[in-house]
Tab-separated table of C-alpha atoms and ligand atoms in Angstrom:
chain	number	residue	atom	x	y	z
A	271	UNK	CA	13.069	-0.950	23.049
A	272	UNK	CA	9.597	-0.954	21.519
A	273	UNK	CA	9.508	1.811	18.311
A	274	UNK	CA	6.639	3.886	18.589
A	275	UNK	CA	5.495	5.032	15.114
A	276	UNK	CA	2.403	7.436	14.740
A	277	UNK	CA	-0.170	6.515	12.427
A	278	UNK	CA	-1.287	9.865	10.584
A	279	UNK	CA	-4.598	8.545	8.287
A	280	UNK	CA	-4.577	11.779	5.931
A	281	UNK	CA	-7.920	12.872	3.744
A	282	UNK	CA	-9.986	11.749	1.228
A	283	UNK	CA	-8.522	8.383	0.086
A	284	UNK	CA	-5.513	8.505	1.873
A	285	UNK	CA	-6.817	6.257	4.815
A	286	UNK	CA	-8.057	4.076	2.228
A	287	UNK	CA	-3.978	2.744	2.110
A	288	UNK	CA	-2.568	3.959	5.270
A	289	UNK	CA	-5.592	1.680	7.238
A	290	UNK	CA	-4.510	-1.585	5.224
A	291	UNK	CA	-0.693	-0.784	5.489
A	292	UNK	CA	-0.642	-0.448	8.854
A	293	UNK	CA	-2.685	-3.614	9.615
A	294	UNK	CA	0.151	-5.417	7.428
A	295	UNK	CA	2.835	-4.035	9.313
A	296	UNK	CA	0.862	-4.996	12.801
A	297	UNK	CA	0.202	-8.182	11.269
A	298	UNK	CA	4.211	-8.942	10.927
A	299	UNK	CA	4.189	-8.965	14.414
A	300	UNK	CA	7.541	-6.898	14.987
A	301	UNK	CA	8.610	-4.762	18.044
A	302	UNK	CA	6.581	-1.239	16.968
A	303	UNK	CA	3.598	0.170	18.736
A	304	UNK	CA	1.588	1.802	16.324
A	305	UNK	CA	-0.075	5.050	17.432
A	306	UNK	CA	-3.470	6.694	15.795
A	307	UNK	CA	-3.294	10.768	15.985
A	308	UNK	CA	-6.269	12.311	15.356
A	309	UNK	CA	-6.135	14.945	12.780
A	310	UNK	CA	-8.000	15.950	9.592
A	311	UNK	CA	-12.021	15.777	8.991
A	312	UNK	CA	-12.282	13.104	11.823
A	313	UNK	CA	-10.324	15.710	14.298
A	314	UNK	CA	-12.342	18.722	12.705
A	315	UNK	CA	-15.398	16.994	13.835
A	316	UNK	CA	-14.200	16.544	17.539
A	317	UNK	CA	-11.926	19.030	18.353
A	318	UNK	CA	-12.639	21.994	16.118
A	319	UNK	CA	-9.200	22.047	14.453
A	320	UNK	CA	-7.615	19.244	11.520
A	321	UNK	CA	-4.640	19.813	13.833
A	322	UNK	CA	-5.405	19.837	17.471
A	323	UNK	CA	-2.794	20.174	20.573
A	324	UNK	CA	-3.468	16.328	21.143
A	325	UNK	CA	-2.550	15.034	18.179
A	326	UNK	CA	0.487	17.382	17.897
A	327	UNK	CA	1.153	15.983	21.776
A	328	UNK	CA	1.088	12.699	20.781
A	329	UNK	CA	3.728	13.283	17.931
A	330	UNK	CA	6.144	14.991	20.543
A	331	UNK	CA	6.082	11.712	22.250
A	332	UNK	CA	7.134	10.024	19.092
A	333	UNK	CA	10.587	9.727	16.424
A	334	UNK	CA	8.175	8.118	13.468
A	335	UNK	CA	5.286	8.589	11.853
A	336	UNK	CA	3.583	6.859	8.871
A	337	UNK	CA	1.489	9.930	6.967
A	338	UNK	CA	-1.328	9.782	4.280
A	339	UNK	CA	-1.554	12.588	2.236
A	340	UNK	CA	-3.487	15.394	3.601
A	341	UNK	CA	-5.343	18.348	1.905
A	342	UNK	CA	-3.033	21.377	3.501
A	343	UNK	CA	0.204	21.839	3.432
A	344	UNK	CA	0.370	23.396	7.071
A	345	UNK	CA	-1.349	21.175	9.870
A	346	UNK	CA	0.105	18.013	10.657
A	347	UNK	CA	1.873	18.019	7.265
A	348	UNK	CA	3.681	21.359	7.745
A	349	UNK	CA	4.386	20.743	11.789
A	350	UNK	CA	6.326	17.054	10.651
A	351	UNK	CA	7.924	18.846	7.844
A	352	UNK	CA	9.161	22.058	8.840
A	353	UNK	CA	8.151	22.087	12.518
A	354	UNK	CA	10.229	18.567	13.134
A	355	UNK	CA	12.849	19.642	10.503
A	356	UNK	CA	12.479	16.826	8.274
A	357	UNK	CA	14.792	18.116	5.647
A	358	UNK	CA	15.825	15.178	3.557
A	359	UNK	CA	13.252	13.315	1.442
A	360	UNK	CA	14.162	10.422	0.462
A	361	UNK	CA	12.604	9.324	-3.531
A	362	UNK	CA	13.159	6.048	-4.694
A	363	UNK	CA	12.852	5.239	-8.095
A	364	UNK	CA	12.800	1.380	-9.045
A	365	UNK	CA	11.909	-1.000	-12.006
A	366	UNK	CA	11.010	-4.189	-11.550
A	367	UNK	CA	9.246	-6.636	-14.290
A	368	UNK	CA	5.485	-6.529	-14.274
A	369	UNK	CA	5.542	-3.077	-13.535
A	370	UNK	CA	4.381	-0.495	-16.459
A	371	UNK	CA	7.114	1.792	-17.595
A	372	UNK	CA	6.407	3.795	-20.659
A	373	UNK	CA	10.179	3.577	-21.801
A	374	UNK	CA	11.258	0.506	-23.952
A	375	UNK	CA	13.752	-0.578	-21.561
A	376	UNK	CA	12.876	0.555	-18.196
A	377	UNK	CA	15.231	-3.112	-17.121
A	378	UNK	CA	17.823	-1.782	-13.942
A	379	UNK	CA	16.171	1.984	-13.264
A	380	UNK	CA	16.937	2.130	-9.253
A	381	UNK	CA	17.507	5.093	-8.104
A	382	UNK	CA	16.707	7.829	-5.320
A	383	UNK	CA	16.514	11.000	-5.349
A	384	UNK	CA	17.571	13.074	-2.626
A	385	UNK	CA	15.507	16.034	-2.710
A	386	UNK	CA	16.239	19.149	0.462
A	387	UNK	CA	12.840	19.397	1.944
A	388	UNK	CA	12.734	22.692	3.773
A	389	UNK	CA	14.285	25.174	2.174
A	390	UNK	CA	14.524	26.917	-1.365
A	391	UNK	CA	11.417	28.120	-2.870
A	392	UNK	CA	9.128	26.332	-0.601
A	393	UNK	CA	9.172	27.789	2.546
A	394	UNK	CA	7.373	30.693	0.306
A	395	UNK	CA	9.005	33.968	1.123
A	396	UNK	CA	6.891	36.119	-1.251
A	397	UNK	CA	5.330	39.371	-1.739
A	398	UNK	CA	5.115	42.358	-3.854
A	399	UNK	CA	8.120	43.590	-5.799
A	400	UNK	CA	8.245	47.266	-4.421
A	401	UNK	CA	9.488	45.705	-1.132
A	402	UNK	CA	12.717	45.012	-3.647
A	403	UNK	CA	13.151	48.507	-3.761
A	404	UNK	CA	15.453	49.310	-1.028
A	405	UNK	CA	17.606	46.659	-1.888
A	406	UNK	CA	18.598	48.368	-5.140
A	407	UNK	CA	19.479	44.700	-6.786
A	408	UNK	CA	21.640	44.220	-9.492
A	409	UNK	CA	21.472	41.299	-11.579
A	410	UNK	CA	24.828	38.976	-11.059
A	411	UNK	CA	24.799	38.216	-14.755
A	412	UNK	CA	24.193	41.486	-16.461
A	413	UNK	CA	24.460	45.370	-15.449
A	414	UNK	CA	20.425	45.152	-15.116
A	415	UNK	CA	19.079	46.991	-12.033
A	416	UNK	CA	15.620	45.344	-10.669
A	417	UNK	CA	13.265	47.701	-11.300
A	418	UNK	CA	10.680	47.791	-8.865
A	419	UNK	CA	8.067	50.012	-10.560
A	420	UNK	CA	5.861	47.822	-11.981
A	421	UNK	CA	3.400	45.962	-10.290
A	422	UNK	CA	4.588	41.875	-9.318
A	423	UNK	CA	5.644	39.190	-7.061
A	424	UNK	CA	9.134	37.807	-5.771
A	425	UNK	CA	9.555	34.855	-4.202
A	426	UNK	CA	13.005	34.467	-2.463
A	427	UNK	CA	14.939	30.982	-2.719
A	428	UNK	CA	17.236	30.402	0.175
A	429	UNK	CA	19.925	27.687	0.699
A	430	UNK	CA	21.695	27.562	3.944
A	431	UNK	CA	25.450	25.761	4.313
A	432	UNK	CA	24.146	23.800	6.728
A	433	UNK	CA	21.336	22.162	5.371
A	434	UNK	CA	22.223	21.941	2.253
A	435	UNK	CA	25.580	19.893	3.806
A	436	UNK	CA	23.745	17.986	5.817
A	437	UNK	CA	21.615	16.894	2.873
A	438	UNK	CA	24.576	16.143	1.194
A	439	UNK	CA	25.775	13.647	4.018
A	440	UNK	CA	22.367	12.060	4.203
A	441	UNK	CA	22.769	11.370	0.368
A	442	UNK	CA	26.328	10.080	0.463
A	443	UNK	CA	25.038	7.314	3.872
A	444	UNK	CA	22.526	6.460	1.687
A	445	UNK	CA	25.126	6.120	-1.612
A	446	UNK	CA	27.335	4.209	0.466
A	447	UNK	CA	24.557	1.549	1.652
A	448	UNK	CA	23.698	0.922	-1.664
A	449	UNK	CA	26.830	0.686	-2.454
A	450	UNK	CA	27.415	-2.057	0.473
A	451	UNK	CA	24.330	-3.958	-1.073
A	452	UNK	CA	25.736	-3.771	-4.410
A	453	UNK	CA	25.126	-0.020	-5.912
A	454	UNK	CA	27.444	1.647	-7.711
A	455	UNK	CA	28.296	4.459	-5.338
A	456	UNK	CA	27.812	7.314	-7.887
A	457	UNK	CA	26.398	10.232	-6.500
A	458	UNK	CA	24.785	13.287	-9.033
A	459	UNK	CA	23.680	16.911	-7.518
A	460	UNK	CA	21.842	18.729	-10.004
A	461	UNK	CA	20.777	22.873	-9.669
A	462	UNK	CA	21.066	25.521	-12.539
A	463	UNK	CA	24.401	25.786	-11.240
A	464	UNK	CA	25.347	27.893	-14.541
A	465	UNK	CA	23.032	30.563	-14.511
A	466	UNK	CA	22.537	31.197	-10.185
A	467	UNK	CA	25.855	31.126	-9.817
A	468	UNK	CA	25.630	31.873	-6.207
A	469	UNK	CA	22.194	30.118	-4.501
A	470	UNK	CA	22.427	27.060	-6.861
A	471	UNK	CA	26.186	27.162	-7.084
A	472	UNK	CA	26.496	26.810	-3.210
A	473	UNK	CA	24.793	23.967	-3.338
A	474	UNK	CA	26.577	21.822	-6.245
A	475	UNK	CA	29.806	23.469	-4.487
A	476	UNK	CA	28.821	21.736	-0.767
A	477	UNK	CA	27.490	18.178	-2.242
A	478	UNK	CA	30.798	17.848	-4.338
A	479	UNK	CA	32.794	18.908	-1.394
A	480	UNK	CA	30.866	16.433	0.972
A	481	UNK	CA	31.376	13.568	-1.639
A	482	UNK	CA	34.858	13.911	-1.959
A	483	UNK	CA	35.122	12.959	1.283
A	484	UNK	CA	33.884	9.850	0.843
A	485	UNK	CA	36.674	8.305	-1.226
A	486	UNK	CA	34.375	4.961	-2.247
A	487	UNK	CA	31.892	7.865	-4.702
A	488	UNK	CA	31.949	8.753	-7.619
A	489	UNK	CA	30.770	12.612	-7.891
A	490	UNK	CA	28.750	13.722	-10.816
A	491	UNK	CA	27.221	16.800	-11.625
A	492	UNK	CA	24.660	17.528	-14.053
A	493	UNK	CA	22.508	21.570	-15.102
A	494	UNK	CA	19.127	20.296	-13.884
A	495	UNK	CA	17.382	20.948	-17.701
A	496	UNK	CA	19.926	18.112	-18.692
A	497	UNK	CA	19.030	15.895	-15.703
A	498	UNK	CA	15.441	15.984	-16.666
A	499	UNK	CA	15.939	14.911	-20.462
A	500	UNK	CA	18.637	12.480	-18.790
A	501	UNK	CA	16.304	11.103	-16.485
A	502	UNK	CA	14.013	9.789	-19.573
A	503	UNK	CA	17.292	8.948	-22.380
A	504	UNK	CA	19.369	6.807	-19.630
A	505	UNK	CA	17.671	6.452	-16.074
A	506	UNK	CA	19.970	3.447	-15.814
A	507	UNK	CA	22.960	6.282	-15.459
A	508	UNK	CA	21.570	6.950	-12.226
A	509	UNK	CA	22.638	6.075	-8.694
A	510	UNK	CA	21.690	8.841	-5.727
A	511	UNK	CA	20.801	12.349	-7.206
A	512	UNK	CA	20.563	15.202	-4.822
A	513	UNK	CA	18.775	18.208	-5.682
A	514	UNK	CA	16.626	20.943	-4.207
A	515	UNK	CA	13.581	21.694	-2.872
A	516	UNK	CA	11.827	22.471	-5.609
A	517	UNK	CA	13.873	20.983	-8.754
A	518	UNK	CA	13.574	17.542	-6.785
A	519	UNK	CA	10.360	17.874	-6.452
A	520	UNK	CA	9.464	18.497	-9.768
A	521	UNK	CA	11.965	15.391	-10.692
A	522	UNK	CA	10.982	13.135	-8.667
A	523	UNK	CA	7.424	12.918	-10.278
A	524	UNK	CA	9.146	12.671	-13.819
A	525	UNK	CA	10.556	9.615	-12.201
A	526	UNK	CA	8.423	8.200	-11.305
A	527	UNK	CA	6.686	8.174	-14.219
A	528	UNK	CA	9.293	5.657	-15.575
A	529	UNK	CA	7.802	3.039	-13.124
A	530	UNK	CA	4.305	3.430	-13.525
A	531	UNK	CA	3.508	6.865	-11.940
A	532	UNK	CA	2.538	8.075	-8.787
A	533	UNK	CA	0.646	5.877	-7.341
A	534	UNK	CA	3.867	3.707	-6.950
A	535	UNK	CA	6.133	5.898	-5.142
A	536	UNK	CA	7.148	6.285	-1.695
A	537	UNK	CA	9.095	8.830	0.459
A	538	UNK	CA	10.411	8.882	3.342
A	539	UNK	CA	11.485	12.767	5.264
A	540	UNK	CA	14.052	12.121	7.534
A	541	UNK	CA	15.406	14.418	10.062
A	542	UNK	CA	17.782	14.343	13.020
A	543	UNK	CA	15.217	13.445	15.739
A	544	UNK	CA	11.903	12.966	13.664
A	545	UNK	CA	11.175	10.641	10.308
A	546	UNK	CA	8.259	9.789	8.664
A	547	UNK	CA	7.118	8.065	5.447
A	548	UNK	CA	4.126	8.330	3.057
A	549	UNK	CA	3.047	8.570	-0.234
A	550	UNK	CA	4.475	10.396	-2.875
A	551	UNK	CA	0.548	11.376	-4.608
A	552	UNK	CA	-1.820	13.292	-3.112
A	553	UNK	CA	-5.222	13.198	-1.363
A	554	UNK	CA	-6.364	11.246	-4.360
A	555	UNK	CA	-10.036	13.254	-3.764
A	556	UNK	CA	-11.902	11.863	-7.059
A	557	UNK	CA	-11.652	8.766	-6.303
A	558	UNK	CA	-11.795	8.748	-2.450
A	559	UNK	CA	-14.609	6.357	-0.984
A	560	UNK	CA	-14.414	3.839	-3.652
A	561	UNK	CA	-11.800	1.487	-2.750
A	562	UNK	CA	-10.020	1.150	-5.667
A	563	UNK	CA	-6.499	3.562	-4.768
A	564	UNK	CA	-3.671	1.964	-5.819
A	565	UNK	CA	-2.008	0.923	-1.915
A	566	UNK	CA	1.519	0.338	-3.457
A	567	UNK	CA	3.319	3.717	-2.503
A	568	UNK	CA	2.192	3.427	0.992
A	569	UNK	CA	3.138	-0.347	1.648
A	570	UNK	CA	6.456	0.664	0.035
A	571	UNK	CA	6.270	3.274	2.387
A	572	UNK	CA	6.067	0.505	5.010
A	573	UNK	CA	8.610	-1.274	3.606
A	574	UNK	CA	11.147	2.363	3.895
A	575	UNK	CA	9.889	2.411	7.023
A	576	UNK	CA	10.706	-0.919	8.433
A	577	UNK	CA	14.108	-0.472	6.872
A	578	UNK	CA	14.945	2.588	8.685
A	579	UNK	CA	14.143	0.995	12.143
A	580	UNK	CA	16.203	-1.517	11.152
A	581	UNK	CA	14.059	-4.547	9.828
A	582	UNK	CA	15.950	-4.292	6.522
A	583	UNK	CA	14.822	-8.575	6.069
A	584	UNK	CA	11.275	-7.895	6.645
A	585	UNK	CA	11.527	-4.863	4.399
A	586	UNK	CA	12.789	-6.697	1.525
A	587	UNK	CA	10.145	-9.410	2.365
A	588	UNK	CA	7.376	-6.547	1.923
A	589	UNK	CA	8.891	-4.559	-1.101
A	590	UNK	CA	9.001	-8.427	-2.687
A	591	UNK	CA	5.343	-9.442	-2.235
A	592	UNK	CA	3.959	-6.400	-3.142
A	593	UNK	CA	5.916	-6.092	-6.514
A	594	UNK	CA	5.165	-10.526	-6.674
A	595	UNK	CA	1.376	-8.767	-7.470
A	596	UNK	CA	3.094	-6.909	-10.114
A	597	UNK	CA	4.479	-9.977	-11.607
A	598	UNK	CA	1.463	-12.266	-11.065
A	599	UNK	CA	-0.348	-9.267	-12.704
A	600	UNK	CA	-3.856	-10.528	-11.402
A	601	UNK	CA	-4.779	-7.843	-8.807
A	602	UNK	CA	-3.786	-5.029	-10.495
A	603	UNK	CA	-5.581	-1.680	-9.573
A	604	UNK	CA	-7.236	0.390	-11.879
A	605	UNK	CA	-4.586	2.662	-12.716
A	606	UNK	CA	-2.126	0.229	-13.859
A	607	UNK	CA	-4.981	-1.061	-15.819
A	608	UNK	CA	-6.615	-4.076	-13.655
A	609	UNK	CA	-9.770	-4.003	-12.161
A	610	UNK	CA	-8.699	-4.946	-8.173
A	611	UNK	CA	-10.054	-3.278	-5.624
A	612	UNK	CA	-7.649	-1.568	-3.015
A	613	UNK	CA	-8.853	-4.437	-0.515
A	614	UNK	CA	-7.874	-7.470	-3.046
A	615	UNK	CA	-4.594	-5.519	-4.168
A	616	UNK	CA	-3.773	-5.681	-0.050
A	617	UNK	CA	-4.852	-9.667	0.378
A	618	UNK	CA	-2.658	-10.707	-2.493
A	619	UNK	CA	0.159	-9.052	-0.670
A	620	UNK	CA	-0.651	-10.609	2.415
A	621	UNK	CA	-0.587	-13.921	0.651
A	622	UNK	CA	2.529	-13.106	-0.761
A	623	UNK	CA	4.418	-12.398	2.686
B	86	ATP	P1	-1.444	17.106	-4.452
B	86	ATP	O1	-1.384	18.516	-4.904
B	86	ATP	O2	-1.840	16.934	-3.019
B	86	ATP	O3	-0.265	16.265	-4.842
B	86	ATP	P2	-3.041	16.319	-6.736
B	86	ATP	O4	-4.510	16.501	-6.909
B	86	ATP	O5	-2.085	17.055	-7.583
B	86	ATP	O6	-2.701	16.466	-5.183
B	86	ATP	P3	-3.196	13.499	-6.496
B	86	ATP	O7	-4.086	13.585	-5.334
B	86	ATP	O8	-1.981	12.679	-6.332
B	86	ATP	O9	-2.645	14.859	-6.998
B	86	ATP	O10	-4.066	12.985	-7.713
B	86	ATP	C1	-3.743	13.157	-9.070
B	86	ATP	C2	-4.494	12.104	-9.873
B	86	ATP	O11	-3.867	10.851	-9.697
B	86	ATP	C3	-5.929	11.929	-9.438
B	86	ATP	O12	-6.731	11.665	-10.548
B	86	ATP	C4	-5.882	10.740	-8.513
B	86	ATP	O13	-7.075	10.009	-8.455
B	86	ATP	C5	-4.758	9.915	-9.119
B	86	ATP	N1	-4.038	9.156	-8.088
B	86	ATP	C6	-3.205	9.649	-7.166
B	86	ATP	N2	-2.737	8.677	-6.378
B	86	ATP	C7	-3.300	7.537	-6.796
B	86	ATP	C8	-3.227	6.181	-6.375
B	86	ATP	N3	-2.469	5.797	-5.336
B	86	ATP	N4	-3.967	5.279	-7.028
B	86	ATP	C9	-4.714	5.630	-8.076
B	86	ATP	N5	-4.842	6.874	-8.537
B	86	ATP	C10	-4.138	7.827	-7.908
């Protein structure tokens, strides 16, 4: 049955790499109907709203979508994320040679990590601290009461059993594929386990138990402070990490900083009846309009994509000629210090494929 994958252009430059990525894809000639949904300035313009009933319509009718960065967190970003309860994002982290790692031996870094997408900090429970008050809260670690006097902000961090589980079991599928395709099945959770020994502790409790039921993994834990310094000493260590919302978001971009930074990363959120797949960067708006955005994280992106639906050959033959440009090193974009345009970066790929 034809895949039907919605095409979500994003702002500023973001169209700039979702336009050429999706005319590669098209161009492979595969069994998906791609799918423009209007949203953003272009939607703005016509409809009054960045996020109009149509193009929310036209995602209902969908399972994928293939997303450019966008400007706000709520619209079409916010409804795919939290509305579609995409709660796993997938981050891959990956050397290969020609790319430009600023550690001396960035040789076998391949890694992902699995970062919980909707919950935690994020979802951005906040407000004033005198709310607190009722709650007369007592600090788990010392005799402390909260005092709620003074003028300030909470913001209230939230794990549930059963996301955080099924995060876990989307980490250990995705430890066991590697591990199918050669990977060494070894799967890390990371939180500040030691000093929130209940919100944090939950979850390094639920991802151990879920990986000791795969008996092929090797569990690992690690207090996310060490990850971090771990991340830039030994990478290499590294096979599927899970971590939360916000401590896997903050990881991922140290990262991918081993690999060249973010213009190189993609993501995939994947939920039980909705993915989609993007860039890990943002709108890019300083250099929007000029064609010279680095399109590797988005035909990655592709290339996540394609996998998922199950074109894992024609994945591989993407991922390879766009890191062949890496190699050749003679359309390099400006941020991995070439002078290629966006539009040359995309026809070397295409002569790669
Ligand atoms: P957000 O909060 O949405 O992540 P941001 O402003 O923090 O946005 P980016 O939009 O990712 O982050 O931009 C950060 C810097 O990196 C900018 O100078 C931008 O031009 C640059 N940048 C981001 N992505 C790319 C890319 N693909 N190619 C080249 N430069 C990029």
């Amino acid at each position: 049955m034809t895949k039907r994958v919605c095409v979500v252009k994003g702002d500023d430059a973001a169209p700039e790499v979702v336009v050429p990525t999706v005319q590669i894809l098209e161009g492979m000639n595969l069994d998906i109907e791609f799918i423009r949904v209007e949203t953003g300035d272009e939607a703005l313009a016509r409809y009054g709203s960045s996020f109009p009933e149509s193009a929310k319509k036209t995602l209902d009718e969908a399972n994928y979508a293939i997303m450019g960065s966008t400007r706000d967190i709520r619209g079409v970003h916010g409804y795919l994320r939290w509305g579609k309860r995409c709660f796993a994002n997938v981050r891959p982290t990956k050397y290969v040679s020609g790319l430009r790692s600023p550690l001396k031996n960035p040789e076998g870094i391949d890694f992902i990590i699995l970062r919980e997408n909707i919950e935690g900090l994020y979802p951005g429970w906040e407000g004033d601290i005198a709310q607190l008050a009722p709650l007369k809260l007592k600090s788990d670690m010392l005799d402390v009461m909260l005092d709620t006097a003074p003028k300030g902000k909470f913001a209230v961090k939230v794990y549930t059993e059963a996301i955080t589980r099924e995060t876990c079991q989307v980490a250990c599928e995705l430890a066991m594929k590697r591990k199918a395709k050669g990977g060494r099945g070894i799967v890390t959770v990371s939180s500040k386990y030691n000093v929130l020994t209940q919100v944090d502790e939950m979850f390094r409790r639920i991802a151990e138990e879920t990986v000791r039921q795969y008996p092929e993994l090797t569990f690992n834990q690690l207090i996310i402070d060490n990850c971090a310094q771990q991340l830039v000493i030994n990478p290499q260590q590294f096979d599927v990490l899970i971590m939360g919302n916000q401590h896997g978001d903050i990881l991922a971009d140290e990262a991918s900083a081993l690999i060249g930074g973010l213009g190189m990363t993609p993501n995939a959120c994947l939920g039980k009846e909705f993915a989609y797949f993007g860039s890990v960067h943002g709108t890019a708006p300083d250099i929007a309009g000029q064609n010279i955005i680095n399109p590797t994280a988005m035909l990655l992106a592709g290339a996540m994509l394609l996998e998922h639906l199950g074109y894992e050959e024609e994945a591989s033959g993407l991922e390879a000629a766009v890191y062949k440009v890496y190699q050749d090193g003679k359309y390099l974009t400006r941020d991995q210090g070439g002078n290629a345009s966006t539009t040359q970066f995309g026809e070397a790929v295409r002569a790669n494929l």
